């Protein structure tokens, strides 16, 4: 039990400062590396803008299989998203395709650890060093993930986390944070998130209001202490799905060797009849969702990039075939069994 806001601070008070320290301890990094923000999207936007500068026009490699916020962080900072295709096995960025899209204008890679699956950060960092690129990690869906034993979000120049309610460690509303080992960047983030001001009414740069409030920080401190338990529970549910789902028209997700997954989503491929399966499960009271039905490169918002259907066949195949099954903390064994038996009995 904790009394929050008794000192009169609503934002960037003791709870926020302690939450930043707690996140740092969880990630195994110094407390000065973590800077909170009011949303994960704001964290991404600040990250891209800080490493490239506003309005740079630089190109940033980004997977097209992602939530649109990954693209918006780039375009919102005045840079150009260069979509790359996805890997069919892990849903993460296809690095061979990414290398083919490099140009002299490419200045960064935005690596998205999608669905709780870790990217190959070894290869990403090799590419970045070879071409002098900055690396921003989108860890919105990967709380507690590791690549080769190291926590994601601690490889690149900046790691960005979302604490939206549906995430592994979720607030009662929006929340996010930035992780960086670059002291100059960390200072810049702290200034940018607070109206461009380090000292009240002394506005050094054109910033924004992306401060985390004390109430969300207080809640997140409690939930963060239970995150290992939450992740273990989701891994157990995923383990049952992987072991017990058997249907000839369904392909199950994979985990890349050297990585682990916190299973933010459990995403299956339905080779034929995806919408029929979703309707069948809905009739039985089983909710599903499609992540993501329209890849950003095919959205109205990014029509100006000049992409068309067929340009990114794997990302588009995901849009046409995938279905996310129920995956949440507190899902009972009986509920898991009900989902498994319903899917195995499906007759298209």
Short mmCIF file of the C-alpha atoms (twelve columns), coordinates in Angstrom:
data_MODEL
# 
_entry.id   MODEL 
# 
loop_
_atom_site.group_PDB 
_atom_site.id 
_atom_site.type_symbol 
_atom_site.label_atom_id 
_atom_site.label_alt_id 
_atom_site.label_comp_id 
_atom_site.label_asym_id 
_atom_site.label_seq_id 
_atom_site.Cartn_x 
_atom_site.Cartn_y 
_atom_site.Cartn_z 
_atom_site.pdbx_PDB_model_num 
ATOM 1   C CA . UNK A 1   0.000   0.000   0.000   1 
ATOM 2   C CA . UNK A 2   1.410   3.355   -1.005  1 
ATOM 3   C CA . UNK A 3   0.190   6.940   -0.764  1 
ATOM 4   C CA . UNK A 4   0.788   8.656   -4.078  1 
ATOM 5   C CA . UNK A 5   0.909   12.396  -4.732  1 
ATOM 6   C CA . UNK A 6   0.993   13.318  -1.052  1 
ATOM 7   C CA . UNK A 7   3.907   15.627  -1.827  1 
ATOM 8   C CA . UNK A 8   1.808   17.497  -4.399  1 
ATOM 9   C CA . UNK A 9   3.604   16.296  -7.544  1 
ATOM 10  C CA . UNK A 10  1.415   15.042  -10.381 1 
ATOM 11  C CA . UNK A 11  4.223   14.405  -12.867 1 
ATOM 12  C CA . UNK A 12  7.945   13.639  -12.646 1 
ATOM 13  C CA . UNK A 13  7.773   13.329  -8.867  1 
ATOM 14  C CA . UNK A 14  9.071   10.666  -6.529  1 
ATOM 15  C CA . UNK A 15  6.984   7.847   -8.004  1 
ATOM 16  C CA . UNK A 16  8.154   8.582   -11.545 1 
ATOM 17  C CA . UNK A 17  11.771  8.826   -10.453 1 
ATOM 18  C CA . UNK A 18  11.547  5.566   -8.536  1 
ATOM 19  C CA . UNK A 19  9.757   3.859   -11.411 1 
ATOM 20  C CA . UNK A 20  12.598  4.843   -13.728 1 
ATOM 21  C CA . UNK A 21  15.049  3.353   -11.225 1 
ATOM 22  C CA . UNK A 22  12.932  0.182   -10.978 1 
ATOM 23  C CA . UNK A 23  12.882  -0.237  -14.771 1 
ATOM 24  C CA . UNK A 24  16.638  0.225   -14.862 1 
ATOM 25  C CA . UNK A 25  17.106  -2.417  -12.171 1 
ATOM 26  C CA . UNK A 26  14.831  -4.809  -14.060 1 
ATOM 27  C CA . UNK A 27  16.800  -4.289  -17.278 1 
ATOM 28  C CA . UNK A 28  20.131  -4.466  -15.460 1 
ATOM 29  C CA . UNK A 29  21.292  -0.992  -16.480 1 
ATOM 30  C CA . UNK A 30  22.178  2.209   -14.558 1 
ATOM 31  C CA . UNK A 31  19.232  4.316   -13.379 1 
ATOM 32  C CA . UNK A 32  20.396  7.277   -15.481 1 
ATOM 33  C CA . UNK A 33  19.688  5.281   -18.643 1 
ATOM 34  C CA . UNK A 34  15.884  5.269   -18.189 1 
ATOM 35  C CA . UNK A 35  13.639  8.250   -19.002 1 
ATOM 36  C CA . UNK A 36  9.867   7.865   -18.660 1 
ATOM 37  C CA . UNK A 37  7.329   9.233   -21.139 1 
ATOM 38  C CA . UNK A 38  3.557   9.468   -21.277 1 
ATOM 39  C CA . UNK A 39  3.191   6.922   -24.116 1 
ATOM 40  C CA . UNK A 40  5.229   4.358   -25.974 1 
ATOM 41  C CA . UNK A 41  4.540   6.247   -29.202 1 
ATOM 42  C CA . UNK A 42  5.941   9.435   -27.677 1 
ATOM 43  C CA . UNK A 43  9.046   7.487   -26.652 1 
ATOM 44  C CA . UNK A 44  9.527   6.272   -30.230 1 
ATOM 45  C CA . UNK A 45  8.968   9.729   -31.686 1 
ATOM 46  C CA . UNK A 46  11.415  11.344  -29.270 1 
ATOM 47  C CA . UNK A 47  13.951  8.616   -29.980 1 
ATOM 48  C CA . UNK A 48  13.907  9.060   -33.753 1 
ATOM 49  C CA . UNK A 49  13.928  12.837  -33.484 1 
ATOM 50  C CA . UNK A 50  16.777  12.848  -30.989 1 
ATOM 51  C CA . UNK A 51  19.091  10.521  -32.897 1 
ATOM 52  C CA . UNK A 52  18.432  12.065  -36.332 1 
ATOM 53  C CA . UNK A 53  17.345  15.621  -35.636 1 
ATOM 54  C CA . UNK A 54  13.937  17.031  -36.565 1 
ATOM 55  C CA . UNK A 55  13.176  17.324  -40.262 1 
ATOM 56  C CA . UNK A 56  16.332  15.524  -41.366 1 
ATOM 57  C CA . UNK A 57  14.658  13.784  -44.295 1 
ATOM 58  C CA . UNK A 58  16.824  10.770  -43.520 1 
ATOM 59  C CA . UNK A 59  15.659  7.272   -44.390 1 
ATOM 60  C CA . UNK A 60  14.910  4.817   -41.589 1 
ATOM 61  C CA . UNK A 61  14.580  1.079   -42.219 1 
ATOM 62  C CA . UNK A 62  11.464  -0.298  -40.519 1 
ATOM 63  C CA . UNK A 63  9.489   -3.543  -40.890 1 
ATOM 64  C CA . UNK A 64  6.195   -3.224  -42.692 1 
ATOM 65  C CA . UNK A 65  4.762   -5.878  -40.404 1 
ATOM 66  C CA . UNK A 66  4.215   -3.634  -37.394 1 
ATOM 67  C CA . UNK A 67  1.711   -1.346  -35.729 1 
ATOM 68  C CA . UNK A 68  1.500   1.977   -37.530 1 
ATOM 69  C CA . UNK A 69  3.078   3.828   -34.576 1 
ATOM 70  C CA . UNK A 70  6.484   2.547   -35.725 1 
ATOM 71  C CA . UNK A 71  6.003   4.385   -39.038 1 
ATOM 72  C CA . UNK A 72  4.466   7.448   -37.406 1 
ATOM 73  C CA . UNK A 73  7.457   7.884   -35.107 1 
ATOM 74  C CA . UNK A 74  9.653   8.203   -38.189 1 
ATOM 75  C CA . UNK A 75  7.470   10.434  -40.348 1 
ATOM 76  C CA . UNK A 76  6.498   12.558  -37.332 1 
ATOM 77  C CA . UNK A 77  10.169  13.361  -36.800 1 
ATOM 78  C CA . UNK A 78  10.522  14.502  -40.401 1 
ATOM 79  C CA . UNK A 79  12.280  11.339  -41.582 1 
ATOM 80  C CA . UNK A 80  11.244  8.811   -44.239 1 
ATOM 81  C CA . UNK A 81  10.107  5.270   -43.323 1 
ATOM 82  C CA . UNK A 82  11.625  2.692   -45.672 1 
ATOM 83  C CA . UNK A 83  9.544   -0.442  -45.319 1 
ATOM 84  C CA . UNK A 84  11.244  -3.835  -45.215 1 
ATOM 85  C CA . UNK A 85  9.627   -7.244  -45.459 1 
ATOM 86  C CA . UNK A 86  9.180   -9.661  -42.553 1 
ATOM 87  C CA . UNK A 87  10.471  -13.132 -41.767 1 
ATOM 88  C CA . UNK A 88  7.776   -15.777 -42.071 1 
ATOM 89  C CA . UNK A 89  9.076   -17.784 -39.128 1 
ATOM 90  C CA . UNK A 90  9.350   -15.079 -36.439 1 
ATOM 91  C CA . UNK A 91  7.425   -12.073 -37.847 1 
ATOM 92  C CA . UNK A 92  10.465  -9.837  -37.301 1 
ATOM 93  C CA . UNK A 93  12.332  -7.738  -39.865 1 
ATOM 94  C CA . UNK A 94  13.951  -9.587  -42.786 1 
ATOM 95  C CA . UNK A 95  17.499  -8.270  -42.528 1 
ATOM 96  C CA . UNK A 96  18.515  -9.488  -45.984 1 
ATOM 97  C CA . UNK A 97  15.674  -7.437  -47.432 1 
ATOM 98  C CA . UNK A 98  16.652  -4.500  -45.208 1 
ATOM 99  C CA . UNK A 99  20.218  -4.529  -46.539 1 
ATOM 100 C CA . UNK A 100 18.925  -4.455  -50.108 1 
ATOM 101 C CA . UNK A 101 17.051  -1.246  -49.313 1 
ATOM 102 C CA . UNK A 102 20.056  0.655   -47.953 1 
ATOM 103 C CA . UNK A 103 20.914  3.912   -49.727 1 
ATOM 104 C CA . UNK A 104 23.314  6.779   -48.914 1 
ATOM 105 C CA . UNK A 105 20.314  8.480   -47.249 1 
ATOM 106 C CA . UNK A 106 19.742  5.602   -44.794 1 
ATOM 107 C CA . UNK A 107 20.660  6.770   -41.307 1 
ATOM 108 C CA . UNK A 108 18.881  4.402   -38.891 1 
ATOM 109 C CA . UNK A 109 17.133  1.078   -38.312 1 
ATOM 110 C CA . UNK A 110 13.978  0.820   -36.216 1 
ATOM 111 C CA . UNK A 111 13.945  -2.797  -34.990 1 
ATOM 112 C CA . UNK A 112 10.519  -3.988  -33.816 1 
ATOM 113 C CA . UNK A 113 10.401  -6.939  -31.424 1 
ATOM 114 C CA . UNK A 114 6.927   -7.906  -32.622 1 
ATOM 115 C CA . UNK A 115 4.426   -10.130 -30.790 1 
ATOM 116 C CA . UNK A 116 6.994   -10.708 -28.027 1 
ATOM 117 C CA . UNK A 117 9.548   -12.160 -30.483 1 
ATOM 118 C CA . UNK A 118 13.118  -10.827 -30.262 1 
ATOM 119 C CA . UNK A 119 14.913  -9.624  -33.401 1 
ATOM 120 C CA . UNK A 120 18.382  -10.854 -34.302 1 
ATOM 121 C CA . UNK A 121 20.124  -7.970  -32.563 1 
ATOM 122 C CA . UNK A 122 23.594  -9.379  -33.262 1 
ATOM 123 C CA . UNK A 123 23.095  -9.016  -37.001 1 
ATOM 124 C CA . UNK A 124 21.294  -5.694  -36.663 1 
ATOM 125 C CA . UNK A 125 24.187  -4.206  -34.711 1 
ATOM 126 C CA . UNK A 126 26.660  -5.586  -37.279 1 
ATOM 127 C CA . UNK A 127 24.733  -3.896  -40.087 1 
ATOM 128 C CA . UNK A 128 24.544  -0.671  -38.096 1 
ATOM 129 C CA . UNK A 129 28.296  -0.629  -37.493 1 
ATOM 130 C CA . UNK A 130 29.069  -1.442  -41.127 1 
ATOM 131 C CA . UNK A 131 26.965  1.409   -42.507 1 
ATOM 132 C CA . UNK A 132 27.170  3.924   -39.664 1 
ATOM 133 C CA . UNK A 133 23.493  3.638   -38.737 1 
ATOM 134 C CA . UNK A 134 21.679  4.479   -35.527 1 
ATOM 135 C CA . UNK A 135 19.525  1.751   -33.973 1 
ATOM 136 C CA . UNK A 136 16.201  2.324   -32.227 1 
ATOM 137 C CA . UNK A 137 14.501  -0.703  -30.654 1 
ATOM 138 C CA . UNK A 138 10.705  -0.787  -30.481 1 
ATOM 139 C CA . UNK A 139 10.111  -2.951  -27.414 1 
ATOM 140 C CA . UNK A 140 6.428   -2.109  -26.963 1 
ATOM 141 C CA . UNK A 141 5.468   -5.790  -27.163 1 
ATOM 142 C CA . UNK A 142 8.556   -7.381  -25.660 1 
ATOM 143 C CA . UNK A 143 8.786   -6.714  -21.925 1 
ATOM 144 C CA . UNK A 144 11.281  -9.238  -20.578 1 
ATOM 145 C CA . UNK A 145 12.492  -10.594 -23.915 1 
ATOM 146 C CA . UNK A 146 16.118  -11.561 -24.464 1 
ATOM 147 C CA . UNK A 147 18.447  -12.041 -27.388 1 
ATOM 148 C CA . UNK A 148 21.470  -14.225 -26.612 1 
ATOM 149 C CA . UNK A 149 20.794  -13.676 -22.904 1 
ATOM 150 C CA . UNK A 150 20.698  -9.865  -23.089 1 
ATOM 151 C CA . UNK A 151 17.486  -7.924  -22.506 1 
ATOM 152 C CA . UNK A 152 16.032  -6.292  -25.611 1 
ATOM 153 C CA . UNK A 153 16.034  -2.529  -25.491 1 
ATOM 154 C CA . UNK A 154 19.645  -2.438  -24.313 1 
ATOM 155 C CA . UNK A 155 21.396  -3.167  -27.627 1 
ATOM 156 C CA . UNK A 156 20.757  -0.107  -29.779 1 
ATOM 157 C CA . UNK A 157 21.264  3.601   -29.297 1 
ATOM 158 C CA . UNK A 158 17.758  3.815   -27.834 1 
ATOM 159 C CA . UNK A 159 15.177  1.301   -26.605 1 
ATOM 160 C CA . UNK A 160 11.512  2.305   -26.361 1 
ATOM 161 C CA . UNK A 161 8.856   0.627   -24.215 1 
ATOM 162 C CA . UNK A 162 5.097   1.011   -24.023 1 
ATOM 163 C CA . UNK A 163 3.090   0.345   -20.861 1 
ATOM 164 C CA . UNK A 164 -0.339  0.512   -22.494 1 
ATOM 165 C CA . UNK A 165 -2.864  -1.582  -20.508 1 
ATOM 166 C CA . UNK A 166 -2.653  -4.593  -22.857 1 
ATOM 167 C CA . UNK A 167 1.143   -4.817  -22.635 1 
ATOM 168 C CA . UNK A 168 3.062   -7.260  -20.431 1 
ATOM 169 C CA . UNK A 169 3.411   -4.573  -17.767 1 
ATOM 170 C CA . UNK A 170 0.373   -2.371  -18.331 1 
ATOM 171 C CA . UNK A 171 -0.741  0.876   -16.734 1 
ATOM 172 C CA . UNK A 172 -4.331  2.060   -16.228 1 
ATOM 173 C CA . UNK A 173 -3.808  4.209   -19.318 1 
ATOM 174 C CA . UNK A 174 -0.945  5.233   -21.556 1 
ATOM 175 C CA . UNK A 175 2.683   5.212   -20.400 1 
ATOM 176 C CA . UNK A 176 6.110   4.577   -21.860 1 
ATOM 177 C CA . UNK A 177 9.837   4.945   -21.363 1 
ATOM 178 C CA . UNK A 178 13.129  5.368   -23.182 1 
ATOM 179 C CA . UNK A 179 16.378  3.533   -22.443 1 
ATOM 180 C CA . UNK A 180 19.773  4.810   -23.613 1 
ATOM 181 C CA . UNK A 181 23.387  4.576   -22.510 1 
ATOM 182 C CA . UNK A 182 24.175  7.890   -24.239 1 
ATOM 183 C CA . UNK A 183 24.251  10.590  -21.549 1 
ATOM 184 C CA . UNK A 184 23.775  13.397  -24.071 1 
ATOM 185 C CA . UNK A 185 20.690  11.690  -25.518 1 
ATOM 186 C CA . UNK A 186 19.303  10.993  -22.042 1 
ATOM 187 C CA . UNK A 187 19.615  14.670  -21.140 1 
ATOM 188 C CA . UNK A 188 17.986  15.639  -24.433 1 
ATOM 189 C CA . UNK A 189 15.029  13.299  -23.762 1 
ATOM 190 C CA . UNK A 190 14.471  14.767  -20.304 1 
ATOM 191 C CA . UNK A 191 14.385  18.262  -21.766 1 
ATOM 192 C CA . UNK A 192 12.215  17.385  -24.788 1 
ATOM 193 C CA . UNK A 193 9.558   15.585  -22.726 1 
ATOM 194 C CA . UNK A 194 9.104   18.647  -20.486 1 
ATOM 195 C CA . UNK A 195 8.257   21.394  -22.997 1 
ATOM 196 C CA . UNK A 196 11.913  21.666  -23.994 1 
ATOM 197 C CA . UNK A 197 12.749  22.909  -20.525 1 
ATOM 198 C CA . UNK A 198 15.271  21.747  -17.947 1 
ATOM 199 C CA . UNK A 199 14.319  24.593  -15.634 1 
ATOM 200 C CA . UNK A 200 10.740  25.846  -15.352 1 
ATOM 201 C CA . UNK A 201 9.938   28.647  -17.847 1 
ATOM 202 C CA . UNK A 202 13.433  28.403  -19.358 1 
ATOM 203 C CA . UNK A 203 12.652  26.752  -22.682 1 
ATOM 204 C CA . UNK A 204 15.881  25.703  -24.357 1 
ATOM 205 C CA . UNK A 205 14.425  23.900  -27.390 1 
ATOM 206 C CA . UNK A 206 11.053  23.273  -29.018 1 
ATOM 207 C CA . UNK A 207 9.893   20.330  -26.937 1 
ATOM 208 C CA . UNK A 208 6.628   18.659  -26.062 1 
ATOM 209 C CA . UNK A 209 4.621   17.485  -23.077 1 
ATOM 210 C CA . UNK A 210 5.222   13.753  -22.748 1 
ATOM 211 C CA . UNK A 211 5.613   13.456  -18.996 1 
ATOM 212 C CA . UNK A 212 4.506   10.333  -17.144 1 
ATOM 213 C CA . UNK A 213 2.136   11.056  -14.257 1 
ATOM 214 C CA . UNK A 214 2.645   9.892   -10.698 1 
ATOM 215 C CA . UNK A 215 -0.448  7.674   -10.527 1 
ATOM 216 C CA . UNK A 216 0.592   5.581   -13.538 1 
ATOM 217 C CA . UNK A 217 4.149   5.352   -12.230 1 
ATOM 218 C CA . UNK A 218 2.931   4.136   -8.841  1 
ATOM 219 C CA . UNK A 219 0.788   1.421   -10.406 1 
ATOM 220 C CA . UNK A 220 3.547   0.367   -12.766 1 
ATOM 221 C CA . UNK A 221 6.017   0.026   -9.925  1 
ATOM 222 C CA . UNK A 222 3.767   -2.609  -8.372  1 
ATOM 223 C CA . UNK A 223 3.120   -4.440  -11.632 1 
ATOM 224 C CA . UNK A 224 6.775   -4.362  -12.660 1 
ATOM 225 C CA . UNK A 225 7.667   -6.303  -9.506  1 
ATOM 226 C CA . UNK A 226 5.389   -9.112  -10.766 1 
ATOM 227 C CA . UNK A 227 6.480   -9.045  -14.418 1 
ATOM 228 C CA . UNK A 228 8.577   -12.245 -14.217 1 
ATOM 229 C CA . UNK A 229 5.483   -14.062 -12.939 1 
ATOM 230 C CA . UNK A 230 3.325   -12.559 -15.697 1 
ATOM 231 C CA . UNK A 231 5.842   -13.587 -18.378 1 
ATOM 232 C CA . UNK A 232 6.113   -17.116 -16.978 1 
ATOM 233 C CA . UNK A 233 2.337   -17.476 -17.055 1 
ATOM 234 C CA . UNK A 234 2.131   -16.409 -20.706 1 
ATOM 235 C CA . UNK A 235 4.940   -18.787 -21.625 1 
ATOM 236 C CA . UNK A 236 3.028   -21.619 -19.974 1 
ATOM 237 C CA . UNK A 237 -0.122  -20.801 -21.975 1 
ATOM 238 C CA . UNK A 238 1.922   -20.618 -25.190 1 
ATOM 239 C CA . UNK A 239 3.507   -23.959 -24.280 1 
ATOM 240 C CA . UNK A 240 0.103   -25.607 -24.158 1 
ATOM 241 C CA . UNK A 241 -0.925  -24.072 -27.478 1 
ATOM 242 C CA . UNK A 242 2.297   -25.231 -29.142 1 
ATOM 243 C CA . UNK A 243 2.000   -28.755 -27.732 1 
ATOM 244 C CA . UNK A 244 -1.732  -29.342 -28.139 1 
ATOM 245 C CA . UNK A 245 -2.940  -27.407 -31.188 1 
ATOM 246 C CA . UNK A 246 -3.084  -29.772 -34.155 1 
ATOM 247 C CA . UNK A 247 -4.880  -28.717 -37.320 1 
ATOM 248 C CA . UNK A 248 -3.707  -29.269 -40.894 1 
ATOM 249 C CA . UNK A 249 -4.667  -25.731 -41.987 1 
ATOM 250 C CA . UNK A 250 -2.922  -23.964 -39.096 1 
ATOM 251 C CA . UNK A 251 0.762   -23.105 -38.825 1 
ATOM 252 C CA . UNK A 252 2.002   -22.295 -35.341 1 
ATOM 253 C CA . UNK A 253 4.497   -19.518 -34.499 1 
ATOM 254 C CA . UNK A 254 8.190   -20.237 -33.999 1 
ATOM 255 C CA . UNK A 255 10.881  -18.816 -31.720 1 
ATOM 256 C CA . UNK A 256 14.264  -18.056 -33.254 1 
ATOM 257 C CA . UNK A 257 17.239  -19.961 -31.730 1 
ATOM 258 C CA . UNK A 258 19.058  -17.655 -29.338 1 
ATOM 259 C CA . UNK A 259 15.880  -15.761 -28.495 1 
ATOM 260 C CA . UNK A 260 12.981  -16.188 -26.136 1 
ATOM 261 C CA . UNK A 261 9.424   -14.928 -26.365 1 
ATOM 262 C CA . UNK A 262 7.136   -13.344 -23.803 1 
ATOM 263 C CA . UNK A 263 4.186   -14.087 -26.108 1 
ATOM 264 C CA . UNK A 264 2.582   -10.680 -26.155 1 
ATOM 265 C CA . UNK A 265 0.403   -12.278 -28.826 1 
ATOM 266 C CA . UNK A 266 0.029   -15.897 -29.899 1 
ATOM 267 C CA . UNK A 267 -0.353  -15.534 -33.657 1 
ATOM 268 C CA . UNK A 268 -1.267  -18.477 -35.868 1 
ATOM 269 C CA . UNK A 269 -1.321  -18.661 -39.655 1 
ATOM 270 C CA . UNK A 270 -4.519  -20.013 -41.178 1 
ATOM 271 C CA . UNK A 271 -3.657  -21.084 -44.710 1 
ATOM 272 C CA . UNK A 272 -7.289  -21.188 -45.823 1 
ATOM 273 C CA . UNK A 273 -10.461 -19.941 -44.158 1 
ATOM 274 C CA . UNK A 274 -9.023  -17.517 -41.595 1 
ATOM 275 C CA . UNK A 275 -12.218 -15.464 -41.458 1 
ATOM 276 C CA . UNK A 276 -14.344 -18.612 -41.195 1 
ATOM 277 C CA . UNK A 277 -12.265 -19.774 -38.232 1 
ATOM 278 C CA . UNK A 278 -12.635 -16.390 -36.539 1 
ATOM 279 C CA . UNK A 279 -16.419 -16.504 -37.030 1 
ATOM 280 C CA . UNK A 280 -16.581 -20.094 -35.774 1 
ATOM 281 C CA . UNK A 281 -14.652 -19.192 -32.622 1 
ATOM 282 C CA . UNK A 282 -16.763 -16.091 -32.062 1 
ATOM 283 C CA . UNK A 283 -19.907 -18.254 -32.064 1 
ATOM 284 C CA . UNK A 284 -18.326 -20.244 -29.246 1 
ATOM 285 C CA . UNK A 285 -17.547 -17.093 -27.289 1 
ATOM 286 C CA . UNK A 286 -13.828 -17.106 -28.121 1 
ATOM 287 C CA . UNK A 287 -12.465 -13.722 -29.119 1 
ATOM 288 C CA . UNK A 288 -9.697  -13.327 -31.700 1 
ATOM 289 C CA . UNK A 289 -8.067  -10.397 -33.479 1 
ATOM 290 C CA . UNK A 290 -6.026  -9.814  -36.635 1 
ATOM 291 C CA . UNK A 291 -2.610  -8.186  -36.128 1 
ATOM 292 C CA . UNK A 292 -2.457  -6.319  -38.532 1 
ATOM 293 C CA . UNK A 293 -5.044  -6.382  -41.345 1 
ATOM 294 C CA . UNK A 294 -3.526  -3.432  -43.238 1 
ATOM 295 C CA . UNK A 295 0.283   -3.183  -43.260 1 
ATOM 296 C CA . UNK A 296 1.411   0.454   -42.947 1 
ATOM 297 C CA . UNK A 297 2.809   0.536   -46.491 1 
ATOM 298 C CA . UNK A 298 -0.728  -0.157  -47.818 1 
ATOM 299 C CA . UNK A 299 -2.487  2.331   -45.532 1 
ATOM 300 C CA . UNK A 300 -4.024  5.588   -46.733 1 
ATOM 301 C CA . UNK A 301 -1.701  7.493   -44.430 1 
ATOM 302 C CA . UNK A 302 1.413   6.235   -46.224 1 
ATOM 303 C CA . UNK A 303 0.157   6.175   -49.792 1 
ATOM 304 C CA . UNK A 304 2.709   8.892   -50.525 1 
ATOM 305 C CA . UNK A 305 5.491   6.309   -50.201 1 
ATOM 306 C CA . UNK A 306 4.289   4.879   -53.503 1 
ATOM 307 C CA . UNK A 307 4.038   1.249   -52.422 1 
ATOM 308 C CA . UNK A 308 1.563   -1.253  -53.793 1 
ATOM 309 C CA . UNK A 309 0.262   -4.684  -52.959 1 
ATOM 310 C CA . UNK A 310 2.868   -7.291  -53.794 1 
ATOM 311 C CA . UNK A 311 5.847   -5.176  -52.777 1 
ATOM 312 C CA . UNK A 312 6.161   -6.931  -49.393 1 
ATOM 313 C CA . UNK A 313 4.752   -10.433 -49.897 1 
ATOM 314 C CA . UNK A 314 5.511   -11.833 -46.430 1 
ATOM 315 C CA . UNK A 315 4.074   -8.860  -44.523 1 
ATOM 316 C CA . UNK A 316 1.009   -9.027  -46.759 1 
ATOM 317 C CA . UNK A 317 0.724   -12.773 -46.223 1 
ATOM 318 C CA . UNK A 318 0.601   -12.107 -42.483 1 
ATOM 319 C CA . UNK A 319 -2.202  -9.606  -43.048 1 
ATOM 320 C CA . UNK A 320 -4.167  -12.194 -45.040 1 
ATOM 321 C CA . UNK A 321 -3.556  -15.272 -42.880 1 
ATOM 322 C CA . UNK A 322 -2.868  -14.474 -39.227 1 
ATOM 323 C CA . UNK A 323 -5.177  -14.719 -36.270 1 
ATOM 324 C CA . UNK A 324 -4.242  -13.888 -32.678 1 
ATOM 325 C CA . UNK A 325 -5.645  -16.348 -30.151 1 
ATOM 326 C CA . UNK A 326 -6.642  -15.510 -26.569 1 
ATOM 327 C CA . UNK A 327 -3.466  -14.816 -24.576 1 
ATOM 328 C CA . UNK A 328 -3.753  -12.994 -21.285 1 
ATOM 329 C CA . UNK A 329 -2.690  -13.261 -17.677 1 
ATOM 330 C CA . UNK A 330 -5.362  -14.955 -15.616 1 
ATOM 331 C CA . UNK A 331 -6.469  -17.280 -18.429 1 
ATOM 332 C CA . UNK A 332 -7.525  -20.480 -16.668 1 
ATOM 333 C CA . UNK A 333 -6.543  -23.997 -17.694 1 
ATOM 334 C CA . UNK A 334 -10.198 -24.687 -18.485 1 
ATOM 335 C CA . UNK A 335 -10.325 -21.678 -20.812 1 
ATOM 336 C CA . UNK A 336 -7.115  -22.798 -22.510 1 
ATOM 337 C CA . UNK A 337 -8.520  -26.281 -23.013 1 
ATOM 338 C CA . UNK A 338 -11.740 -24.861 -24.433 1 
ATOM 339 C CA . UNK A 339 -9.827  -22.833 -27.039 1 
ATOM 340 C CA . UNK A 340 -7.555  -25.736 -27.980 1 
ATOM 341 C CA . UNK A 341 -10.381 -28.235 -28.364 1 
ATOM 342 C CA . UNK A 342 -12.497 -25.789 -30.348 1 
ATOM 343 C CA . UNK A 343 -9.712  -25.102 -32.849 1 
ATOM 344 C CA . UNK A 344 -8.766  -28.748 -33.252 1 
ATOM 345 C CA . UNK A 345 -12.426 -29.587 -33.938 1 
ATOM 346 C CA . UNK A 346 -12.869 -26.849 -36.575 1 
ATOM 347 C CA . UNK A 347 -14.127 -28.177 -39.902 1 
ATOM 348 C CA . UNK A 348 -13.894 -25.520 -42.630 1 
# 
